[in-house]
Amino acid sequence: MTVVEADGHYVKPFVVKNLNIYSGETYSVLIKADQDPNRNYWLASNVVSRQPATPTGTAILSYSGDRAPPSTTPPTGPAWNDTMYRFQQSVATVAHPAHVQPPPPRADRTILLLNTQNKIDAHIKWALNGVSFTLPHTPYLVAMKRGLLDTFDQRPPPETYAHQGYDVYAPPQNPNATTSDGLYRLRFGSVVDVVLQNANMLAPNKSETHPWHLHGHDFWVLGYGIGRFDPAVHPASYNLKDPVLKNTVAVHPYGWTALRFKADNPGVWAFHCHIEAHFFMGMGIVFEEGIQRVASLPPEIMGCGETNGGHR
């Protein structure tokens, strides 16, 4: 099958036998119907990045509408832990030559996020730069428009971590994390780079793929890498020629992913792992941009947290 679109944007067509789709992503593919029309054919869906505990999902492709199972064995797909195969497919996804939207040549701000698995009060959590995200009871947009600034932490989360010499292949030296509902305030119209750095989990020799989704924006995917991201070296290899625009992107085991977006959509926007359990466990952040440009909020949306006289 030929991949032609990702997250609403045309891509340079490329042919795959197996297409990796991470939670939150969308793709369009073309299939040439030139096989024996008297036969049925298997379609199969497999889990990757974590050893499957469920059977392969199957469907039947039929020319005639016949529901009889094909006589062949359903395909198994690549091994669940074949990281390099998935990494190479990510790198191959670039903008279609006729639909390139060049990114701004440089960023005004760079946020480097180390993604780790940690513990808080003996419970397993996920954290960025040692901080596990929690949602406040009063929605950010309501709180900021109504001046309820004591409803969430006014201290911004850390923008980087001690990356020099950090071993992404080892469990975190400090397994404990803190919690915060603070957010990143972006200058309206500024260009922001975010680098997602994946690392080892609490158990040795374990790292998973995480699909990161940004609300309110598309972003340019500038590059991927394996190992520790070096801010002094790796930006020189960014793809500024034909990067694809997406709203969800994978960061692979022990790898990094770099993206760029323009903070030009007034509001408060979540950026988080699209595996919902991981977001709930702290793998996410929030951006605020141009909040003063948002019109007055209607009273009908009030009712959460302090806007309803409730607890924070």
PDB file of C-alpha atoms in Angstrom:
ATOM      1  CA  MET A   1       0.000   0.000   0.000  1.00  0.00           C
ATOM      2  CA  THR A   2       1.106   3.555  -0.727  1.00  0.00           C
ATOM      3  CA  VAL A   3       0.985   6.124   2.061  1.00  0.00           C
ATOM      4  CA  VAL A   4      -0.194   9.508   0.706  1.00  0.00           C
ATOM      5  CA  GLU A   5      -1.455  11.527   3.714  1.00  0.00           C
ATOM      6  CA  ALA A   6      -0.803  11.865   7.437  1.00  0.00           C
ATOM      7  CA  ASP A   7      -2.795  13.919   9.940  1.00  0.00           C
ATOM      8  CA  GLY A   8      -4.513  15.859   7.154  1.00  0.00           C
ATOM      9  CA  HIS A   9      -1.399  16.717   5.123  1.00  0.00           C
ATOM     10  CA  TYR A  10      -0.136  15.186   1.883  1.00  0.00           C
ATOM     11  CA  VAL A  11       3.137  13.301   2.228  1.00  0.00           C
ATOM     12  CA  LYS A  12       5.702  12.191  -0.316  1.00  0.00           C
ATOM     13  CA  PRO A  13       4.230   8.813  -1.325  1.00  0.00           C
ATOM     14  CA  PHE A  14       6.031   5.741  -0.058  1.00  0.00           C
ATOM     15  CA  VAL A  15       5.163   2.055  -0.205  1.00  0.00           C
ATOM     16  CA  VAL A  16       4.862  -0.137   2.869  1.00  0.00           C
ATOM     17  CA  LYS A  17       3.761  -3.661   3.599  1.00  0.00           C
ATOM     18  CA  ASN A  18       3.031  -2.735   7.207  1.00  0.00           C
ATOM     19  CA  LEU A  19       1.943   0.737   8.354  1.00  0.00           C
ATOM     20  CA  ASN A  20       2.639   1.825  11.908  1.00  0.00           C
ATOM     21  CA  ILE A  21      -0.226   3.937  13.271  1.00  0.00           C
ATOM     22  CA  TYR A  22       0.131   5.319  16.775  1.00  0.00           C
ATOM     23  CA  SER A  23      -2.736   6.446  18.967  1.00  0.00           C
ATOM     24  CA  GLY A  24      -4.106   9.763  17.699  1.00  0.00           C
ATOM     25  CA  GLU A  25      -2.587   9.549  14.206  1.00  0.00           C
ATOM     26  CA  THR A  26      -4.495   9.377  10.913  1.00  0.00           C
ATOM     27  CA  TYR A  27      -3.261   8.149   7.523  1.00  0.00           C
ATOM     28  CA  SER A  28      -4.598   7.709   4.002  1.00  0.00           C
ATOM     29  CA  VAL A  29      -3.263   4.901   1.826  1.00  0.00           C
ATOM     30  CA  LEU A  30      -3.865   3.749  -1.738  1.00  0.00           C
ATOM     31  CA  ILE A  31      -4.257   0.073  -2.562  1.00  0.00           C
ATOM     32  CA  LYS A  32      -4.349  -1.208  -6.141  1.00  0.00           C
ATOM     33  CA  ALA A  33      -7.111  -3.802  -6.469  1.00  0.00           C
ATOM     34  CA  ASP A  34      -5.331  -6.027  -8.988  1.00  0.00           C
ATOM     35  CA  GLN A  35      -5.385  -9.415  -7.249  1.00  0.00           C
ATOM     36  CA  ASP A  36      -7.546 -12.484  -7.914  1.00  0.00           C
ATOM     37  CA  PRO A  37     -11.151 -11.271  -7.330  1.00  0.00           C
ATOM     38  CA  ASN A  38     -12.291 -14.800  -6.476  1.00  0.00           C
ATOM     39  CA  ARG A  39     -10.207 -14.859  -3.321  1.00  0.00           C
ATOM     40  CA  ASN A  40     -10.478 -13.095   0.033  1.00  0.00           C
ATOM     41  CA  TYR A  41      -7.487 -11.491   1.745  1.00  0.00           C
ATOM     42  CA  TRP A  42      -6.503 -10.920   5.349  1.00  0.00           C
ATOM     43  CA  LEU A  43      -5.924  -7.544   6.967  1.00  0.00           C
ATOM     44  CA  ALA A  44      -4.226  -7.666  10.360  1.00  0.00           C
ATOM     45  CA  SER A  45      -3.547  -5.261  13.229  1.00  0.00           C
ATOM     46  CA  ASN A  46      -0.804  -5.912  15.781  1.00  0.00           C
ATOM     47  CA  VAL A  47       0.437  -4.284  18.975  1.00  0.00           C
ATOM     48  CA  VAL A  48       3.921  -2.763  18.912  1.00  0.00           C
ATOM     49  CA  SER A  49       6.313  -1.362  21.524  1.00  0.00           C
ATOM     50  CA  ARG A  50       4.866  -3.543  24.303  1.00  0.00           C
ATOM     51  CA  GLN A  51       4.720  -7.333  24.223  1.00  0.00           C
ATOM     52  CA  PRO A  52       1.187  -8.176  23.083  1.00  0.00           C
ATOM     53  CA  ALA A  53      -1.219  -9.741  25.575  1.00  0.00           C
ATOM     54  CA  THR A  54      -4.097  -9.821  23.100  1.00  0.00           C
ATOM     55  CA  PRO A  55      -4.673 -11.722  19.839  1.00  0.00           C
ATOM     56  CA  THR A  56      -3.991 -10.176  16.452  1.00  0.00           C
ATOM     57  CA  GLY A  57      -6.915  -8.107  15.176  1.00  0.00           C
ATOM     58  CA  THR A  58      -8.112  -9.305  11.774  1.00  0.00           C
ATOM     59  CA  ALA A  59     -10.427  -8.193   8.985  1.00  0.00           C
ATOM     60  CA  ILE A  60     -11.221  -9.510   5.511  1.00  0.00           C
ATOM     61  CA  LEU A  61     -10.699  -7.685   2.240  1.00  0.00           C
ATOM     62  CA  SER A  62     -13.147  -9.057  -0.332  1.00  0.00           C
ATOM     63  CA  TYR A  63     -13.890  -8.094  -3.931  1.00  0.00           C
ATOM     64  CA  SER A  64     -17.351  -9.657  -3.856  1.00  0.00           C
ATOM     65  CA  GLY A  65     -18.557  -9.150  -0.288  1.00  0.00           C
ATOM     66  CA  ASP A  66     -17.979 -12.799   0.577  1.00  0.00           C
ATOM     67  CA  ARG A  67     -17.260 -13.144   4.314  1.00  0.00           C
ATOM     68  CA  ALA A  68     -15.526 -16.513   4.135  1.00  0.00           C
ATOM     69  CA  PRO A  69     -12.138 -16.501   5.904  1.00  0.00           C
ATOM     70  CA  PRO A  70      -9.171 -16.697   3.534  1.00  0.00           C
ATOM     71  CA  SER A  71      -7.475 -20.073   3.285  1.00  0.00           C
ATOM     72  CA  THR A  72      -4.101 -18.592   4.234  1.00  0.00           C
ATOM     73  CA  THR A  73      -2.793 -17.861   7.729  1.00  0.00           C
ATOM     74  CA  PRO A  74      -3.290 -14.245   8.916  1.00  0.00           C
ATOM     75  CA  PRO A  75      -0.092 -12.182   8.633  1.00  0.00           C
ATOM     76  CA  THR A  76       1.843 -11.581  11.833  1.00  0.00           C
ATOM     77  CA  GLY A  77       3.621  -8.325  10.956  1.00  0.00           C
ATOM     78  CA  PRO A  78       7.023  -7.196  12.244  1.00  0.00           C
ATOM     79  CA  ALA A  79       8.172  -8.135  15.726  1.00  0.00           C
ATOM     80  CA  TRP A  80       6.598  -5.996  18.464  1.00  0.00           C
ATOM     81  CA  ASN A  81      10.059  -4.813  19.579  1.00  0.00           C
ATOM     82  CA  ASP A  82      11.458  -4.053  16.102  1.00  0.00           C
ATOM     83  CA  THR A  83      12.179  -0.432  16.910  1.00  0.00           C
ATOM     84  CA  MET A  84      14.418   0.303  13.934  1.00  0.00           C
ATOM     85  CA  TYR A  85      11.723  -0.677  11.436  1.00  0.00           C
ATOM     86  CA  ARG A  86       9.292   1.790  13.025  1.00  0.00           C
ATOM     87  CA  PHE A  87      11.956   4.486  13.363  1.00  0.00           C
ATOM     88  CA  GLN A  88      12.808   4.275   9.657  1.00  0.00           C
ATOM     89  CA  GLN A  89       9.130   4.617   8.695  1.00  0.00           C
ATOM     90  CA  SER A  90       8.867   7.771  10.795  1.00  0.00           C
ATOM     91  CA  VAL A  91      11.926   9.260   9.081  1.00  0.00           C
ATOM     92  CA  ALA A  92      10.463   8.402   5.655  1.00  0.00           C
ATOM     93  CA  THR A  93       7.341  10.489   6.307  1.00  0.00           C
ATOM     94  CA  VAL A  94       8.043  13.905   4.758  1.00  0.00           C
ATOM     95  CA  ALA A  95       5.914  16.522   2.993  1.00  0.00           C
ATOM     96  CA  HIS A  96       4.757  15.986  -0.575  1.00  0.00           C
ATOM     97  CA  PRO A  97       6.949  18.064  -2.944  1.00  0.00           C
ATOM     98  CA  ALA A  98       3.897  19.984  -4.184  1.00  0.00           C
ATOM     99  CA  HIS A  99       2.600  20.687  -0.685  1.00  0.00           C
ATOM    100  CA  VAL A 100       5.654  21.768   1.290  1.00  0.00           C
ATOM    101  CA  GLN A 101       4.990  24.460   3.881  1.00  0.00           C
ATOM    102  CA  PRO A 102       8.471  25.552   4.980  1.00  0.00           C
ATOM    103  CA  PRO A 103       8.950  25.976   8.730  1.00  0.00           C
ATOM    104  CA  PRO A 104      10.341  29.158  10.221  1.00  0.00           C
ATOM    105  CA  PRO A 105      14.141  28.959   9.893  1.00  0.00           C
ATOM    106  CA  ARG A 106      14.810  29.213  13.611  1.00  0.00           C
ATOM    107  CA  ALA A 107      13.066  29.007  16.966  1.00  0.00           C
ATOM    108  CA  ASP A 108      12.657  31.725  19.565  1.00  0.00           C
ATOM    109  CA  ARG A 109      12.516  29.190  22.374  1.00  0.00           C
ATOM    110  CA  THR A 110      13.470  25.539  22.881  1.00  0.00           C
ATOM    111  CA  ILE A 111      11.922  23.208  25.449  1.00  0.00           C
ATOM    112  CA  LEU A 112      13.744  19.921  26.033  1.00  0.00           C
ATOM    113  CA  LEU A 113      11.594  17.319  27.786  1.00  0.00           C
ATOM    114  CA  LEU A 114      13.055  14.177  29.351  1.00  0.00           C
ATOM    115  CA  ASN A 115      10.349  11.507  29.472  1.00  0.00           C
ATOM    116  CA  THR A 116      10.824   9.159  32.445  1.00  0.00           C
ATOM    117  CA  GLN A 117       8.857   6.678  34.486  1.00  0.00           C
ATOM    118  CA  ASN A 118       8.947   7.542  38.179  1.00  0.00           C
ATOM    119  CA  LYS A 119       7.234   6.984  41.498  1.00  0.00           C
ATOM    120  CA  ILE A 120       5.208   9.302  43.705  1.00  0.00           C
ATOM    121  CA  ASP A 121       4.102   7.940  47.080  1.00  0.00           C
ATOM    122  CA  ALA A 122       5.055   4.459  45.843  1.00  0.00           C
ATOM    123  CA  HIS A 123       2.703   4.772  42.817  1.00  0.00           C
ATOM    124  CA  ILE A 124       4.123   4.507  39.293  1.00  0.00           C
ATOM    125  CA  LYS A 125       3.849   7.780  37.363  1.00  0.00           C
ATOM    126  CA  TRP A 126       5.269   9.394  34.249  1.00  0.00           C
ATOM    127  CA  ALA A 127       7.185  12.648  34.384  1.00  0.00           C
ATOM    128  CA  LEU A 128       8.782  15.332  32.191  1.00  0.00           C
ATOM    129  CA  ASN A 129      12.019  16.746  33.556  1.00  0.00           C
ATOM    130  CA  GLY A 130      11.148  15.184  36.908  1.00  0.00           C
ATOM    131  CA  VAL A 131       7.656  16.710  37.101  1.00  0.00           C
ATOM    132  CA  SER A 132       4.485  14.630  36.803  1.00  0.00           C
ATOM    133  CA  PHE A 133       1.625  16.683  35.378  1.00  0.00           C
ATOM    134  CA  THR A 134      -1.705  17.016  37.180  1.00  0.00           C
ATOM    135  CA  LEU A 135      -4.809  18.852  35.973  1.00  0.00           C
ATOM    136  CA  PRO A 136      -6.230  21.607  38.207  1.00  0.00           C
ATOM    137  CA  HIS A 137      -9.887  21.476  39.254  1.00  0.00           C
ATOM    138  CA  THR A 138     -10.555  24.898  37.739  1.00  0.00           C
ATOM    139  CA  PRO A 139      -9.944  24.912  33.960  1.00  0.00           C
ATOM    140  CA  TYR A 140      -6.940  27.013  32.974  1.00  0.00           C
ATOM    141  CA  LEU A 141      -8.804  29.154  30.451  1.00  0.00           C
ATOM    142  CA  VAL A 142     -11.524  30.053  32.939  1.00  0.00           C
ATOM    143  CA  ALA A 143      -9.022  30.663  35.723  1.00  0.00           C
ATOM    144  CA  MET A 144      -6.893  33.057  33.669  1.00  0.00           C
ATOM    145  CA  LYS A 145      -9.781  34.996  32.148  1.00  0.00           C
ATOM    146  CA  ARG A 146     -11.408  35.447  35.558  1.00  0.00           C
ATOM    147  CA  GLY A 147      -8.181  36.184  37.449  1.00  0.00           C
ATOM    148  CA  LEU A 148      -8.313  33.014  39.579  1.00  0.00           C
ATOM    149  CA  LEU A 149      -4.559  32.628  39.496  1.00  0.00           C
ATOM    150  CA  ASP A 150      -4.376  30.892  42.855  1.00  0.00           C
ATOM    151  CA  THR A 151      -6.110  27.837  41.367  1.00  0.00           C
ATOM    152  CA  PHE A 152      -2.933  26.476  39.747  1.00  0.00           C
ATOM    153  CA  ASP A 153       0.818  26.686  40.268  1.00  0.00           C
ATOM    154  CA  GLN A 154       2.174  29.946  38.847  1.00  0.00           C
ATOM    155  CA  ARG A 155       5.700  28.544  38.651  1.00  0.00           C
ATOM    156  CA  PRO A 156       6.480  27.268  35.140  1.00  0.00           C
ATOM    157  CA  PRO A 157       7.703  23.685  34.740  1.00  0.00           C
ATOM    158  CA  PRO A 158      11.417  23.189  33.956  1.00  0.00           C
ATOM    159  CA  GLU A 159      12.362  23.777  30.313  1.00  0.00           C
ATOM    160  CA  THR A 160      15.276  21.356  30.257  1.00  0.00           C
ATOM    161  CA  TYR A 161      17.125  18.756  32.308  1.00  0.00           C
ATOM    162  CA  ALA A 162      20.761  17.996  33.113  1.00  0.00           C
ATOM    163  CA  HIS A 163      21.352  16.327  29.767  1.00  0.00           C
ATOM    164  CA  GLN A 164      25.137  16.392  29.792  1.00  0.00           C
ATOM    165  CA  GLY A 165      26.196  12.815  30.483  1.00  0.00           C
ATOM    166  CA  TYR A 166      22.661  11.591  31.168  1.00  0.00           C
ATOM    167  CA  ASP A 167      22.352   7.893  30.339  1.00  0.00           C
ATOM    168  CA  VAL A 168      19.012   7.355  28.603  1.00  0.00           C
ATOM    169  CA  TYR A 169      19.670   3.586  28.560  1.00  0.00           C
ATOM    170  CA  ALA A 170      19.691   3.269  32.361  1.00  0.00           C
ATOM    171  CA  PRO A 171      16.800   3.519  34.834  1.00  0.00           C
ATOM    172  CA  PRO A 172      16.500   7.026  36.336  1.00  0.00           C
ATOM    173  CA  GLN A 173      19.031   7.642  39.097  1.00  0.00           C
ATOM    174  CA  ASN A 174      16.332   9.395  41.090  1.00  0.00           C
ATOM    175  CA  PRO A 175      13.159   7.322  40.699  1.00  0.00           C
ATOM    176  CA  ASN A 176      11.028   9.886  42.522  1.00  0.00           C
ATOM    177  CA  ALA A 177       9.203  12.795  40.886  1.00  0.00           C
ATOM    178  CA  THR A 178       7.221  15.812  42.003  1.00  0.00           C
ATOM    179  CA  THR A 179       3.794  16.932  40.772  1.00  0.00           C
ATOM    180  CA  SER A 180       2.716  20.254  39.322  1.00  0.00           C
ATOM    181  CA  ASP A 181      -0.146  21.817  37.385  1.00  0.00           C
ATOM    182  CA  GLY A 182       1.989  24.746  36.213  1.00  0.00           C
ATOM    183  CA  LEU A 183       2.073  25.603  32.508  1.00  0.00           C
ATOM    184  CA  TYR A 184       4.382  27.096  29.887  1.00  0.00           C
ATOM    185  CA  ARG A 185       3.480  30.659  28.886  1.00  0.00           C
ATOM    186  CA  LEU A 186       4.447  31.341  25.269  1.00  0.00           C
ATOM    187  CA  ARG A 187       4.860  34.747  23.657  1.00  0.00           C
ATOM    188  CA  PHE A 188       2.096  35.065  21.078  1.00  0.00           C
ATOM    189  CA  GLY A 189       3.469  34.628  17.560  1.00  0.00           C
ATOM    190  CA  SER A 190       6.751  33.129  18.753  1.00  0.00           C
ATOM    191  CA  VAL A 191       8.297  30.007  17.236  1.00  0.00           C
ATOM    192  CA  VAL A 192       8.805  27.147  19.685  1.00  0.00           C
ATOM    193  CA  ASP A 193      10.902  24.003  19.370  1.00  0.00           C
ATOM    194  CA  VAL A 194      10.058  21.034  21.560  1.00  0.00           C
ATOM    195  CA  VAL A 195      12.414  18.080  21.793  1.00  0.00           C
ATOM    196  CA  LEU A 196      10.991  14.902  23.303  1.00  0.00           C
ATOM    197  CA  GLN A 197      13.672  12.691  24.839  1.00  0.00           C
ATOM    198  CA  ASN A 198      12.687   9.113  25.642  1.00  0.00           C
ATOM    199  CA  ALA A 199      14.591   7.100  28.225  1.00  0.00           C
ATOM    200  CA  ASN A 200      14.652   3.867  30.170  1.00  0.00           C
ATOM    201  CA  MET A 201      11.720   3.051  32.423  1.00  0.00           C
ATOM    202  CA  LEU A 202      12.008   2.027  36.074  1.00  0.00           C
ATOM    203  CA  ALA A 203      12.831  -1.573  35.139  1.00  0.00           C
ATOM    204  CA  PRO A 204      16.129  -2.204  33.322  1.00  0.00           C
ATOM    205  CA  ASN A 205      16.181  -2.560  29.536  1.00  0.00           C
ATOM    206  CA  LYS A 206      12.660  -1.212  29.008  1.00  0.00           C
ATOM    207  CA  SER A 207      11.561   1.787  26.966  1.00  0.00           C
ATOM    208  CA  GLU A 208       8.295   2.296  25.072  1.00  0.00           C
ATOM    209  CA  THR A 209       7.014   4.304  22.121  1.00  0.00           C
ATOM    210  CA  HIS A 210       4.880   7.296  23.103  1.00  0.00           C
ATOM    211  CA  PRO A 211       2.612   9.148  20.633  1.00  0.00           C
ATOM    212  CA  TRP A 212       2.540  12.842  21.520  1.00  0.00           C
ATOM    213  CA  HIS A 213      -0.422  14.981  20.462  1.00  0.00           C
ATOM    214  CA  LEU A 214      -0.642  18.791  20.461  1.00  0.00           C
ATOM    215  CA  HIS A 215      -4.019  20.504  20.750  1.00  0.00           C
ATOM    216  CA  GLY A 216      -4.738  23.650  18.753  1.00  0.00           C
ATOM    217  CA  HIS A 217      -1.836  23.392  16.302  1.00  0.00           C
ATOM    218  CA  ASP A 218      -0.091  21.432  13.640  1.00  0.00           C
ATOM    219  CA  PHE A 219       3.676  21.250  13.997  1.00  0.00           C
ATOM    220  CA  TRP A 220       6.617  20.532  11.724  1.00  0.00           C
ATOM    221  CA  VAL A 221       8.461  17.291  12.518  1.00  0.00           C
ATOM    222  CA  LEU A 222      12.100  18.342  12.207  1.00  0.00           C
ATOM    223  CA  GLY A 223      13.872  15.132  13.067  1.00  0.00           C
ATOM    224  CA  TYR A 224      14.273  11.871  14.926  1.00  0.00           C
ATOM    225  CA  GLY A 225      17.248  10.261  16.573  1.00  0.00           C
ATOM    226  CA  ILE A 226      18.349   7.292  18.655  1.00  0.00           C
ATOM    227  CA  GLY A 227      20.118   7.892  21.953  1.00  0.00           C
ATOM    228  CA  ARG A 228      20.588  11.137  23.855  1.00  0.00           C
ATOM    229  CA  PHE A 229      19.759  14.401  22.104  1.00  0.00           C
ATOM    230  CA  ASP A 230      22.641  16.890  22.117  1.00  0.00           C
ATOM    231  CA  PRO A 231      21.441  20.512  21.778  1.00  0.00           C
ATOM    232  CA  ALA A 232      24.867  21.542  20.496  1.00  0.00           C
ATOM    233  CA  VAL A 233      24.986  18.932  17.721  1.00  0.00           C
ATOM    234  CA  HIS A 234      21.669  17.516  16.557  1.00  0.00           C
ATOM    235  CA  PRO A 235      19.795  20.697  15.486  1.00  0.00           C
ATOM    236  CA  ALA A 236      22.232  20.942  12.553  1.00  0.00           C
ATOM    237  CA  SER A 237      20.635  17.773  11.141  1.00  0.00           C
ATOM    238  CA  TYR A 238      17.034  19.062  11.303  1.00  0.00           C
ATOM    239  CA  ASN A 239      14.983  18.700   8.136  1.00  0.00           C
ATOM    240  CA  LEU A 240      14.054  22.268   7.209  1.00  0.00           C
ATOM    241  CA  LYS A 241      13.525  21.406   3.521  1.00  0.00           C
ATOM    242  CA  ASP A 242      10.366  19.289   3.508  1.00  0.00           C
ATOM    243  CA  PRO A 243       9.263  18.414   7.057  1.00  0.00           C
ATOM    244  CA  VAL A 244       5.789  16.973   7.365  1.00  0.00           C
ATOM    245  CA  LEU A 245       3.115  18.835   9.303  1.00  0.00           C
ATOM    246  CA  LYS A 246       1.386  16.689  11.914  1.00  0.00           C
ATOM    247  CA  ASN A 247      -0.501  16.982  15.177  1.00  0.00           C
ATOM    248  CA  THR A 248       0.625  13.651  16.635  1.00  0.00           C
ATOM    249  CA  VAL A 249       4.138  12.229  16.531  1.00  0.00           C
ATOM    250  CA  ALA A 250       5.930   9.246  18.035  1.00  0.00           C
ATOM    251  CA  VAL A 251       9.012   9.336  20.210  1.00  0.00           C
ATOM    252  CA  HIS A 252      10.645   5.943  19.908  1.00  0.00           C
ATOM    253  CA  PRO A 253      12.307   3.833  22.632  1.00  0.00           C
ATOM    254  CA  TYR A 254      15.588   5.420  23.784  1.00  0.00           C
ATOM    255  CA  GLY A 255      15.144   8.041  21.072  1.00  0.00           C
ATOM    256  CA  TRP A 256      14.292  11.685  20.537  1.00  0.00           C
ATOM    257  CA  THR A 257      11.875  13.606  18.329  1.00  0.00           C
ATOM    258  CA  ALA A 258      12.147  17.318  17.498  1.00  0.00           C
ATOM    259  CA  LEU A 259       9.194  19.461  16.417  1.00  0.00           C
ATOM    260  CA  ARG A 260       8.511  23.148  15.758  1.00  0.00           C
ATOM    261  CA  PHE A 261       5.298  25.155  15.918  1.00  0.00           C
ATOM    262  CA  LYS A 262       4.166  28.752  15.904  1.00  0.00           C
ATOM    263  CA  ALA A 263       2.286  29.959  18.973  1.00  0.00           C
ATOM    264  CA  ASP A 264      -0.391  31.806  17.010  1.00  0.00           C
ATOM    265  CA  ASN A 265      -3.652  30.305  18.286  1.00  0.00           C
ATOM    266  CA  PRO A 266      -4.928  32.159  21.372  1.00  0.00           C
ATOM    267  CA  GLY A 267      -5.835  29.826  24.192  1.00  0.00           C
ATOM    268  CA  VAL A 268      -4.623  27.081  26.487  1.00  0.00           C
ATOM    269  CA  TRP A 269      -3.468  23.903  24.785  1.00  0.00           C
ATOM    270  CA  ALA A 270      -2.505  20.483  26.086  1.00  0.00           C
ATOM    271  CA  PHE A 271       0.467  18.548  24.717  1.00  0.00           C
ATOM    272  CA  HIS A 272       0.462  14.985  25.946  1.00  0.00           C
ATOM    273  CA  CYS A 273       0.994  11.309  25.320  1.00  0.00           C
ATOM    274  CA  HIS A 274      -2.072  10.062  23.452  1.00  0.00           C
ATOM    275  CA  ILE A 275      -2.112   6.842  25.437  1.00  0.00           C
ATOM    276  CA  GLU A 276      -4.764   8.103  27.819  1.00  0.00           C
ATOM    277  CA  ALA A 277      -3.498   6.166  30.829  1.00  0.00           C
ATOM    278  CA  HIS A 278      -0.065   7.754  30.413  1.00  0.00           C
ATOM    279  CA  PHE A 279      -1.548  11.264  30.304  1.00  0.00           C
ATOM    280  CA  PHE A 280      -3.531  10.472  33.444  1.00  0.00           C
ATOM    281  CA  MET A 281      -0.285   9.278  35.055  1.00  0.00           C
ATOM    282  CA  GLY A 282       1.472  12.589  34.357  1.00  0.00           C
ATOM    283  CA  MET A 283       2.853  12.460  30.801  1.00  0.00           C
ATOM    284  CA  GLY A 284       1.752  15.838  29.559  1.00  0.00           C
ATOM    285  CA  ILE A 285       2.235  19.606  29.673  1.00  0.00           C
ATOM    286  CA  VAL A 286       0.131  22.685  28.836  1.00  0.00           C
ATOM    287  CA  PHE A 287       0.926  25.780  26.766  1.00  0.00           C
ATOM    288  CA  GLU A 288      -0.713  29.215  27.151  1.00  0.00           C
ATOM    289  CA  GLU A 289      -0.483  31.751  24.355  1.00  0.00           C
ATOM    290  CA  GLY A 290      -2.259  35.025  23.639  1.00  0.00           C
ATOM    291  CA  ILE A 291      -4.806  34.555  26.402  1.00  0.00           C
ATOM    292  CA  GLN A 292      -5.623  38.277  26.299  1.00  0.00           C
ATOM    293  CA  ARG A 293      -6.890  37.793  22.722  1.00  0.00           C
ATOM    294  CA  VAL A 294      -9.577  35.337  23.840  1.00  0.00           C
ATOM    295  CA  ALA A 295     -13.000  36.976  24.076  1.00  0.00           C
ATOM    296  CA  SER A 296     -15.041  37.006  27.287  1.00  0.00           C
ATOM    297  CA  LEU A 297     -16.206  33.545  28.245  1.00  0.00           C
ATOM    298  CA  PRO A 298     -19.940  32.811  28.362  1.00  0.00           C
ATOM    299  CA  PRO A 299     -21.386  32.054  31.804  1.00  0.00           C
ATOM    300  CA  GLU A 300     -22.743  28.737  30.521  1.00  0.00           C
ATOM    301  CA  ILE A 301     -19.288  27.156  30.619  1.00  0.00           C
ATOM    302  CA  MET A 302     -18.742  27.960  34.306  1.00  0.00           C
ATOM    303  CA  GLY A 303     -19.252  25.213  36.838  1.00  0.00           C
ATOM    304  CA  CYS A 304     -15.908  23.556  37.608  1.00  0.00           C
ATOM    305  CA  GLY A 305     -13.611  24.231  40.536  1.00  0.00           C
ATOM    306  CA  GLU A 306     -13.758  27.729  41.971  1.00  0.00           C
ATOM    307  CA  THR A 307     -16.221  28.904  39.327  1.00  0.00           C
ATOM    308  CA  ASN A 308     -18.791  26.723  41.042  1.00  0.00           C
ATOM    309  CA  GLY A 309     -17.655  27.394  44.566  1.00  0.00           C
ATOM    310  CA  GLY A 310     -15.976  24.008  44.559  1.00  0.00           C
ATOM    311  CA  HIS A 311     -12.591  22.931  45.828  1.00  0.00           C
ATOM    312  CA  ARG A 312      -9.383  23.552  43.953  1.00  0.00           C
TER     313      ARG A 312
END
